Amino acid sequence: MSEVVIPHRDRYPQGEIRRRLETHRFNVLVTHRRMGKTVLALTHMIKQAVRCPLPSPSFHYVAPFRNQARTVAWDYLLRFTAPFPGRKVNASFLEVSFLGRKIQVLGADNPDALRGFYSDGVVLDEYAQIKPNVFSEIVRPMITDRRGWVMFSGTPKGQDNFYNQYNAALREMGKPGSEWWAGLYTAEQTGVIPPEELERIKRDTPANIFRQEYLCDFLASRDDVLIPVDLVEEAKKRYYKEGDLRGAPKVIGVDPARFGDDRSVVICRQGLQAWPPVAFSKLDSVELASRVAAVVRDFRPDAVFVDAGNGAGVIDVLRRMGIAVVEVPFGGAPNQPGRYKNKRAEMWGEMGEWIKAGGALPSEETELGAELASAVYDFDEAGRLRLEPKEKIKERLGKSPDLADALALTFAAYVPTAGFRGAGVRKASYNMEFKL
């Protein structure tokens, strides 16, 4: 085949990133706005399509929505494949064929349209807006037979699935022979945006948005997030020893599964220290009650709070076992009706106050941290704090915030200790002073 020149020349850091993409099977690329990641992704895909030695190579560019994919990528794909002789374009299917190869532009808003394909390479662009199961249930099987590659790319939008994928890739990178690579490029690093223009953008943009969009800061947060990610990250750095917790009440929160992919979660907390949550899938009431009973036996709590909305069966079984539990209706009346709209808002609000007061979260629990930093709040006409509907959080995260709800349940009411655990109660006994 005669030489074909694609009408594109890499600028920094595209060439550097391209070398990484060509030597790793799984890549997570975090970039600032206007860096040129979509152009990089498409030109990389075209190059790999030409190089692919397998019969009938097939590649897929996936954006969160089909209309978005058409707007962002389709024109670029047409431009960059124009020099190939015999190129065929199917505008209805957003598909281009050349030299026996095929590249298709798709949207993740109709994930079933992706099923049944094989793929030699997939780009998941703006991955923060794509549901997690698109990769695990659809894309991963697509690339299995032919050992295809995947590129996750996007700009931070908080501690979401993209954040988790980036951190997972960083962990994998350190292992010998790893197939993973992760890179993060800020506007200050790349110089793509001239310094004077970047300074204007900084002046004209809210600080948290600038940190996210141009400094690639996953820890930047919206102004209306109840528990900012900055506080969550600080809480993950704290840890209290047993002596610090002496005398503080022990509490267990139980959030039974609702339906579908939701999980049942059990979490333990003593004073300012929360321990890693334990999640269960597809357990009936008796099975879940048995798991909770085992935790109660080992932890010896002063109180066990269970979500009443979905835990009626679990509550009944636990009580028959002789375990005292408190059922908590998330939509019920708060203990502080002048401050909170309902019980759910109160538990989350007091959980936020606990973190501000020095609460410690499990350091390795990125999923719990992402859920805690996901809830958006406002105030009703009476000036009471209320949370956005749980369905909106679930839509944004791609799953229910089960872990965070379980921890919130540990703040359902003031809990005194059943007995004096020892003298010298320290700062970490926050809940001894806790008032609802």
Short mmCIF file of C-alpha atoms in Angstrom, two decimals:
data_model
loop_
_atom_site.label_atom_id
_atom_site.label_comp_id
_atom_site.label_asym_id
_atom_site.label_seq_id
_atom_site.Cartn_x
_atom_site.Cartn_y
_atom_site.Cartn_z
CA MET A 1 0.00 0.00 0.00
CA SER A 2 1.28 3.47 -0.88
CA GLU A 3 1.87 5.92 1.94
CA VAL A 4 -1.18 7.74 3.29
CA VAL A 5 -0.73 10.95 5.27
CA ILE A 6 -3.41 11.82 7.83
CA PRO A 7 -3.98 15.61 7.95
CA HIS A 8 -2.83 16.00 11.55
CA ARG A 9 0.39 16.81 13.38
CA ASP A 10 0.77 16.05 17.06
CA ARG A 11 1.39 18.88 19.49
CA TYR A 12 2.65 18.46 23.03
CA PRO A 13 1.67 16.31 24.87
CA GLN A 14 -0.12 14.29 22.18
CA GLY A 15 3.05 12.61 20.92
CA GLU A 16 4.11 11.65 24.43
CA ILE A 17 0.68 10.22 25.18
CA ARG A 18 0.55 8.38 21.85
CA ARG A 19 3.72 6.47 22.73
CA ARG A 20 2.05 5.31 25.94
CA LEU A 21 -1.12 4.30 24.13
CA GLU A 22 0.85 2.20 21.67
CA THR A 23 2.62 0.22 24.39
CA HIS A 24 -0.25 -0.45 26.81
CA ARG A 25 -3.53 -2.29 26.36
CA PHE A 26 -5.57 -0.33 28.92
CA ASN A 27 -5.10 3.43 29.18
CA VAL A 28 -6.73 6.09 31.36
CA LEU A 29 -6.14 9.63 30.14
CA VAL A 30 -7.17 12.62 32.28
CA THR A 31 -6.85 15.95 30.48
CA HIS A 32 -7.86 19.57 30.75
CA ARG A 33 -10.43 21.12 28.44
CA ARG A 34 -9.24 21.87 24.90
CA MET A 35 -6.14 19.69 25.07
CA GLY A 36 -7.16 17.73 21.98
CA LYS A 37 -7.89 14.30 23.47
CA THR A 38 -10.64 13.47 20.96
CA VAL A 39 -8.35 14.19 18.00
CA LEU A 40 -5.63 12.16 19.67
CA ALA A 41 -8.02 9.26 20.30
CA LEU A 42 -9.33 9.16 16.73
CA THR A 43 -5.91 9.43 15.06
CA HIS A 44 -4.61 6.71 17.38
CA MET A 45 -7.57 4.54 16.43
CA ILE A 46 -7.01 5.07 12.69
CA LYS A 47 -3.31 4.24 13.02
CA GLN A 48 -4.07 1.06 14.96
CA ALA A 49 -6.73 0.10 12.41
CA VAL A 50 -4.15 0.28 9.62
CA ARG A 51 -1.62 -1.71 11.65
CA CYS A 52 -4.03 -4.41 12.83
CA PRO A 53 -2.98 -7.79 11.33
CA LEU A 54 -6.26 -9.56 12.09
CA PRO A 55 -8.99 -10.07 9.47
CA SER A 56 -11.71 -7.40 9.23
CA PRO A 57 -10.48 -5.08 12.00
CA SER A 58 -13.23 -3.22 13.83
CA PHE A 59 -12.90 -0.21 16.16
CA HIS A 60 -15.39 1.83 18.17
CA TYR A 61 -15.42 5.37 19.52
CA VAL A 62 -18.02 5.73 22.30
CA ALA A 63 -19.22 9.01 23.84
CA PRO A 64 -21.87 9.31 26.58
CA PHE A 65 -24.60 10.19 24.04
CA ARG A 66 -24.94 9.42 20.34
CA ASN A 67 -25.71 13.03 19.44
CA GLN A 68 -22.67 14.11 21.42
CA ALA A 69 -20.53 11.54 19.61
CA ARG A 70 -21.76 12.82 16.25
CA THR A 71 -21.02 16.44 17.19
CA VAL A 72 -17.63 15.83 18.79
CA ALA A 73 -16.07 13.04 16.73
CA TRP A 74 -17.82 12.40 13.41
CA ASP A 75 -16.42 15.36 11.44
CA TYR A 76 -12.91 14.61 12.68
CA LEU A 77 -13.25 10.97 11.64
CA LEU A 78 -14.37 11.99 8.15
CA ARG A 79 -11.49 14.46 7.82
CA PHE A 80 -8.77 12.09 9.00
CA THR A 81 -9.92 9.13 6.87
CA ALA A 82 -10.49 11.16 3.69
CA PRO A 83 -7.01 10.40 2.24
CA PHE A 84 -7.60 6.62 2.22
CA PRO A 85 -8.48 5.28 -1.23
CA GLY A 86 -11.86 3.61 -1.54
CA ARG A 87 -13.14 4.94 1.76
CA LYS A 88 -16.85 4.31 2.33
CA VAL A 89 -19.07 6.40 4.61
CA ASN A 90 -22.34 5.27 6.19
CA ALA A 91 -23.68 8.44 7.79
CA SER A 92 -26.78 6.71 9.17
CA PHE A 93 -24.67 4.33 11.26
CA LEU A 94 -21.84 6.84 11.79
CA GLU A 95 -19.48 4.29 10.28
CA VAL A 96 -16.41 4.63 8.06
CA SER A 97 -14.77 1.74 6.16
CA PHE A 98 -11.37 1.76 4.43
CA LEU A 99 -8.81 -0.88 3.45
CA GLY A 100 -11.07 -3.59 4.87
CA ARG A 101 -11.17 -1.85 8.25
CA LYS A 102 -14.14 -0.32 10.04
CA ILE A 103 -14.50 2.48 12.61
CA GLN A 104 -17.87 3.32 14.13
CA VAL A 105 -18.97 6.24 16.33
CA LEU A 106 -21.51 5.30 19.02
CA GLY A 107 -23.31 6.60 22.09
CA ALA A 108 -23.41 4.91 25.50
CA ASP A 109 -27.00 6.12 26.02
CA ASN A 110 -28.15 3.01 24.16
CA PRO A 111 -25.76 0.39 25.54
CA ASP A 112 -27.67 -2.53 24.01
CA ALA A 113 -26.66 -1.23 20.57
CA LEU A 114 -23.08 -2.15 21.49
CA ARG A 115 -23.83 -5.77 22.30
CA GLY A 116 -22.83 -8.48 19.87
CA PHE A 117 -19.86 -6.65 18.34
CA TYR A 118 -16.25 -7.71 18.51
CA SER A 119 -13.73 -4.90 18.71
CA ASP A 120 -10.00 -4.48 18.28
CA GLY A 121 -10.00 -1.15 20.09
CA VAL A 122 -12.49 1.01 21.98
CA VAL A 123 -12.32 4.63 23.09
CA LEU A 124 -14.63 5.54 25.99
CA ASP A 125 -14.57 9.34 25.83
CA GLU A 126 -15.86 11.57 28.66
CA TYR A 127 -15.93 8.42 30.75
CA ALA A 128 -17.23 10.26 33.84
CA GLN A 129 -20.64 10.42 32.11
CA ILE A 130 -20.72 6.77 31.04
CA LYS A 131 -22.31 4.18 33.33
CA PRO A 132 -19.76 1.77 34.84
CA ASN A 133 -21.50 -1.35 33.51
CA VAL A 134 -20.89 -0.26 29.91
CA PHE A 135 -17.25 -1.26 30.30
CA SER A 136 -17.64 -4.25 32.59
CA GLU A 137 -20.66 -5.86 30.92
CA ILE A 138 -20.35 -4.77 27.29
CA VAL A 139 -16.96 -3.39 26.23
CA ARG A 140 -14.80 -5.88 28.14
CA PRO A 141 -16.41 -8.89 26.42
CA MET A 142 -16.14 -7.09 23.04
CA ILE A 143 -12.34 -7.01 23.18
CA THR A 144 -11.74 -10.42 24.75
CA ASP A 145 -11.50 -12.72 21.71
CA ARG A 146 -9.06 -10.52 19.78
CA ARG A 147 -7.28 -8.99 22.79
CA GLY A 148 -8.37 -5.50 21.86
CA TRP A 149 -7.39 -2.33 23.71
CA VAL A 150 -9.39 0.30 25.61
CA MET A 151 -8.77 4.00 26.17
CA PHE A 152 -10.72 5.76 28.95
CA SER A 153 -10.53 9.53 28.56
CA GLY A 154 -12.12 12.62 30.03
CA THR A 155 -11.96 15.64 32.29
CA PRO A 156 -12.64 15.30 36.04
CA LYS A 157 -16.17 15.79 37.33
CA GLY A 158 -15.60 14.77 40.94
CA GLN A 159 -15.01 11.45 42.68
CA ASP A 160 -17.00 9.32 40.28
CA ASN A 161 -16.40 6.21 38.21
CA PHE A 162 -13.74 7.98 36.12
CA TYR A 163 -11.91 8.89 39.34
CA ASN A 164 -12.07 5.27 40.49
CA GLN A 165 -10.84 4.01 37.11
CA TYR A 166 -7.91 6.44 37.17
CA ASN A 167 -6.87 5.38 40.67
CA ALA A 168 -7.23 1.70 39.78
CA ALA A 169 -4.98 2.25 36.75
CA LEU A 170 -2.39 4.02 38.90
CA ARG A 171 -2.31 1.01 41.23
CA GLU A 172 -1.97 -1.42 38.32
CA MET A 173 0.81 0.62 36.72
CA GLY A 174 3.15 -0.20 39.57
CA LYS A 175 2.94 -3.95 39.00
CA PRO A 176 5.58 -5.76 36.91
CA GLY A 177 4.47 -6.33 33.34
CA SER A 178 1.33 -4.26 33.78
CA GLU A 179 -0.87 -3.64 30.74
CA TRP A 180 -2.22 -0.44 32.32
CA TRP A 181 -1.13 3.17 31.98
CA ALA A 182 -2.62 6.32 33.51
CA GLY A 183 -1.72 9.91 32.68
CA LEU A 184 -2.95 13.30 33.90
CA TYR A 185 -2.24 16.54 32.04
CA THR A 186 -3.23 19.98 33.35
CA ALA A 187 -3.48 23.21 31.38
CA GLU A 188 -0.48 24.55 33.27
CA GLN A 189 1.55 21.52 32.18
CA THR A 190 0.70 21.38 28.50
CA GLY A 191 0.82 25.04 27.51
CA VAL A 192 -1.90 24.36 24.91
CA ILE A 193 -3.82 27.34 26.28
CA PRO A 194 -1.60 30.47 26.31
CA PRO A 195 -0.77 31.63 29.86
CA GLU A 196 -2.53 34.97 29.47
CA GLU A 197 -5.71 33.28 28.20
CA LEU A 198 -5.56 30.72 31.01
CA GLU A 199 -5.31 33.58 33.49
CA ARG A 200 -8.43 35.19 31.98
CA ILE A 201 -10.29 31.89 32.21
CA LYS A 202 -9.25 31.61 35.85
CA ARG A 203 -10.65 35.08 36.59
CA ASP A 204 -13.92 34.39 34.76
CA THR A 205 -14.57 30.88 36.13
CA PRO A 206 -15.64 29.75 39.62
CA ALA A 207 -12.61 28.42 41.49
CA ASN A 208 -13.92 24.87 41.87
CA ILE A 209 -14.82 24.64 38.16
CA PHE A 210 -11.40 25.96 37.13
CA ARG A 211 -9.72 23.38 39.34
CA GLN A 212 -11.75 20.59 37.77
CA GLU A 213 -11.74 21.63 34.13
CA TYR A 214 -8.24 23.06 33.74
CA LEU A 215 -6.17 21.72 36.66
CA CYS A 216 -7.73 18.23 36.43
CA ASP A 217 -8.49 18.24 40.15
CA PHE A 218 -10.81 15.37 41.06
CA LEU A 219 -11.06 16.87 44.55
CA ALA A 220 -12.62 20.12 43.41
CA SER A 221 -16.28 20.20 44.34
CA ARG A 222 -19.51 21.93 43.43
CA ASP A 223 -20.65 24.67 45.76
CA ASP A 224 -23.86 22.77 46.52
CA VAL A 225 -22.29 19.42 47.46
CA LEU A 226 -23.14 18.59 51.06
CA ILE A 227 -19.84 16.88 51.86
CA PRO A 228 -17.05 18.30 49.63
CA VAL A 229 -14.48 15.85 48.35
CA ASP A 230 -11.72 17.86 50.03
CA LEU A 231 -13.21 16.98 53.42
CA VAL A 232 -13.62 13.35 52.40
CA GLU A 233 -9.97 13.08 51.38
CA GLU A 234 -8.83 14.62 54.65
CA ALA A 235 -11.02 12.18 56.58
CA LYS A 236 -9.41 9.26 54.73
CA LYS A 237 -6.00 10.36 56.02
CA ARG A 238 -7.09 10.15 59.66
CA TYR A 239 -7.05 7.08 61.85
CA TYR A 240 -7.72 6.66 65.57
CA LYS A 241 -6.17 3.97 67.73
CA GLU A 242 -8.13 1.88 70.17
CA GLY A 243 -7.04 4.04 73.08
CA ASP A 244 -8.37 7.17 71.39
CA LEU A 245 -11.80 5.57 71.07
CA ARG A 246 -12.15 4.27 74.61
CA GLY A 247 -15.55 5.22 76.01
CA ALA A 248 -17.05 6.22 72.66
CA PRO A 249 -20.29 4.43 71.68
CA LYS A 250 -20.22 1.71 69.06
CA VAL A 251 -22.86 1.88 66.33
CA ILE A 252 -23.80 -0.31 63.36
CA GLY A 253 -25.70 0.91 60.28
CA VAL A 254 -27.52 -1.58 58.05
CA ASP A 255 -28.85 -0.57 54.62
CA PRO A 256 -30.72 -3.55 53.09
CA ALA A 257 -30.87 -3.87 49.30
CA ARG A 258 -33.80 -2.32 47.49
CA PHE A 259 -33.88 -3.97 44.09
CA GLY A 260 -31.81 -4.76 41.01
CA ASP A 261 -28.12 -4.06 41.41
CA ASP A 262 -28.42 -2.46 44.87
CA ARG A 263 -26.41 -4.08 47.64
CA SER A 264 -27.04 -4.69 51.31
CA VAL A 265 -24.40 -2.88 53.35
CA VAL A 266 -23.28 -3.15 56.97
CA ILE A 267 -20.88 -0.60 58.46
CA CYS A 268 -19.44 -0.13 61.95
CA ARG A 269 -18.45 3.14 63.63
CA GLN A 270 -17.10 4.01 67.06
CA GLY A 271 -16.94 7.71 67.86
CA LEU A 272 -14.79 9.39 65.23
CA GLN A 273 -13.65 6.17 63.56
CA ALA A 274 -15.57 4.42 60.77
CA TRP A 275 -14.47 1.01 59.51
CA PRO A 276 -14.70 -0.39 55.98
CA PRO A 277 -18.25 -1.28 54.93
CA VAL A 278 -19.20 -4.85 54.12
CA ALA A 279 -21.48 -5.29 51.10
CA PHE A 280 -23.65 -8.28 50.20
CA SER A 281 -25.56 -9.07 47.02
CA LYS A 282 -28.65 -11.18 46.47
CA LEU A 283 -29.26 -12.16 50.11
CA ASP A 284 -32.74 -12.77 51.44
CA SER A 285 -33.86 -11.38 54.81
CA VAL A 286 -32.81 -14.44 56.81
CA GLU A 287 -29.37 -14.61 55.19
CA LEU A 288 -28.73 -10.90 55.67
CA ALA A 289 -29.93 -11.05 59.28
CA SER A 290 -27.45 -13.87 59.92
CA ARG A 291 -24.60 -11.77 58.51
CA VAL A 292 -25.64 -8.79 60.62
CA ALA A 293 -25.88 -10.97 63.72
CA ALA A 294 -22.29 -12.13 63.16
CA VAL A 295 -21.11 -8.51 62.96
CA VAL A 296 -23.07 -7.67 66.13
CA ARG A 297 -21.46 -10.59 67.95
CA ASP A 298 -17.94 -9.47 66.99
CA PHE A 299 -18.36 -5.67 67.30
CA ARG A 300 -20.66 -5.60 70.38
CA PRO A 301 -22.37 -2.33 69.46
CA ASP A 302 -24.39 0.00 71.69
CA ALA A 303 -26.97 0.47 68.90
CA VAL A 304 -27.94 -1.06 65.55
CA PHE A 305 -29.85 1.14 63.09
CA VAL A 306 -31.61 -0.46 60.09
CA ASP A 307 -33.33 1.27 57.17
CA ALA A 308 -37.03 0.64 57.77
CA GLY A 309 -38.01 1.19 54.14
CA ASN A 310 -36.47 -2.04 52.91
CA GLY A 311 -35.45 -3.79 56.08
CA ALA A 312 -38.75 -4.93 57.60
CA GLY A 313 -37.94 -8.61 57.08
CA VAL A 314 -34.39 -8.23 58.35
CA ILE A 315 -35.60 -6.31 61.41
CA ASP A 316 -38.12 -9.04 62.28
CA VAL A 317 -35.54 -11.81 62.00
CA LEU A 318 -32.96 -9.91 64.07
CA ARG A 319 -35.50 -9.27 66.81
CA ARG A 320 -36.43 -12.95 66.88
CA MET A 321 -32.72 -13.61 67.36
CA GLY A 322 -32.84 -11.40 70.44
CA ILE A 323 -30.92 -8.51 68.88
CA ALA A 324 -32.26 -5.05 69.70
CA VAL A 325 -32.45 -2.94 66.54
CA VAL A 326 -33.84 0.50 65.77
CA GLU A 327 -35.76 0.89 62.51
CA VAL A 328 -35.12 4.19 60.76
CA PRO A 329 -37.48 5.60 58.08
CA PHE A 330 -35.37 7.74 55.72
CA GLY A 331 -38.42 9.82 54.87
CA GLY A 332 -39.53 10.19 58.48
CA ALA A 333 -39.53 13.24 60.70
CA PRO A 334 -36.12 14.51 61.86
CA ASN A 335 -35.18 15.08 65.48
CA GLN A 336 -34.32 18.66 64.51
CA PRO A 337 -37.36 19.71 62.43
CA GLY A 338 -36.27 23.33 62.31
CA ARG A 339 -32.98 22.43 60.65
CA TYR A 340 -33.64 19.44 58.40
CA LYS A 341 -36.41 18.55 55.94
CA ASN A 342 -36.55 14.85 56.86
CA LYS A 343 -34.61 12.07 58.55
CA ARG A 344 -32.47 11.35 55.50
CA ALA A 345 -31.30 14.96 55.29
CA GLU A 346 -30.62 14.96 59.03
CA MET A 347 -28.51 11.80 58.99
CA TRP A 348 -26.46 13.00 56.03
CA GLY A 349 -26.13 16.48 57.51
CA GLU A 350 -24.91 15.16 60.86
CA MET A 351 -22.56 12.79 59.06
CA GLY A 352 -21.06 15.84 57.36
CA GLU A 353 -20.68 17.57 60.73
CA TRP A 354 -18.96 14.45 62.07
CA ILE A 355 -16.41 14.57 59.24
CA LYS A 356 -15.77 18.27 59.90
CA ALA A 357 -15.24 17.48 63.59
CA GLY A 358 -12.49 14.98 62.78
CA GLY A 359 -14.27 11.84 61.61
CA ALA A 360 -11.99 9.20 60.09
CA LEU A 361 -12.96 7.21 56.99
CA PRO A 362 -11.37 3.96 55.72
CA SER A 363 -8.34 5.08 53.70
CA GLU A 364 -8.74 2.56 50.86
CA GLU A 365 -12.48 3.01 50.36
CA THR A 366 -12.60 5.16 47.20
CA GLU A 367 -16.14 3.97 46.46
CA LEU A 368 -17.45 5.13 49.84
CA GLY A 369 -15.64 8.45 49.41
CA ALA A 370 -17.19 9.00 45.99
CA GLU A 371 -20.68 8.31 47.35
CA LEU A 372 -20.20 10.66 50.30
CA ALA A 373 -19.18 13.48 47.97
CA SER A 374 -22.09 12.88 45.60
CA ALA A 375 -25.07 14.36 47.47
CA VAL A 376 -26.27 17.82 46.43
CA TYR A 377 -28.37 19.91 48.81
CA ASP A 378 -30.48 23.06 48.94
CA PHE A 379 -32.94 24.64 51.39
CA ASP A 380 -36.72 24.53 51.34
CA GLU A 381 -39.02 27.53 51.81
CA ALA A 382 -38.70 27.15 55.59
CA GLY A 383 -34.92 27.28 55.42
CA ARG A 384 -34.47 23.58 56.20
CA LEU A 385 -31.72 21.55 54.57
CA ARG A 386 -32.91 18.94 52.09
CA LEU A 387 -31.05 16.49 49.86
CA GLU A 388 -31.67 15.90 46.19
CA PRO A 389 -33.67 12.73 45.45
CA LYS A 390 -31.73 9.51 45.72
CA GLU A 391 -32.63 8.69 42.12
CA LYS A 392 -30.58 11.66 40.91
CA ILE A 393 -27.54 10.51 42.86
CA LYS A 394 -27.98 7.01 41.45
CA GLU A 395 -28.23 8.39 37.92
CA ARG A 396 -25.05 10.41 38.38
CA LEU A 397 -23.01 7.62 40.01
CA GLY A 398 -24.44 4.81 37.95
CA LYS A 399 -25.42 3.02 41.17
CA SER A 400 -27.17 3.56 44.47
CA PRO A 401 -25.12 5.23 47.27
CA ASP A 402 -25.59 2.18 49.51
CA LEU A 403 -22.27 2.50 51.34
CA ALA A 404 -22.83 6.15 52.26
CA ASP A 405 -26.43 5.48 53.32
CA ALA A 406 -25.23 2.74 55.67
CA LEU A 407 -22.76 5.12 57.31
CA ALA A 408 -25.44 7.82 57.51
CA LEU A 409 -27.63 5.40 59.46
CA THR A 410 -25.08 5.40 62.28
CA PHE A 411 -26.12 9.03 62.91
CA ALA A 412 -29.83 8.30 63.24
CA ALA A 413 -29.95 9.19 66.95
CA TYR A 414 -27.84 10.03 69.96
CA VAL A 415 -26.27 6.85 71.33
CA PRO A 416 -25.04 6.60 74.93
CA THR A 417 -22.66 3.80 75.81
CA ALA A 418 -24.23 0.78 77.46
CA GLY A 419 -21.52 0.83 80.10
CA PHE A 420 -18.54 2.95 81.07
CA ARG A 421 -15.70 1.76 78.82
CA GLY A 422 -12.92 3.45 80.75
CA ALA A 423 -11.71 6.76 82.08
CA GLY A 424 -10.23 9.58 80.06
CA VAL A 425 -12.58 9.82 77.08
CA ARG A 426 -10.61 11.59 74.36
CA LYS A 427 -11.51 13.77 71.40
CA ALA A 428 -12.32 10.69 69.34
CA SER A 429 -15.46 10.10 71.43
CA TYR A 430 -17.27 12.71 69.34
CA ASN A 431 -20.61 10.91 69.56
CA MET A 432 -20.67 11.26 73.36
CA GLU A 433 -21.43 14.93 72.75
CA PHE A 434 -23.57 14.26 69.71
CA LYS A 435 -27.00 15.90 69.76
CA LEU A 436 -29.78 15.51 67.24
#
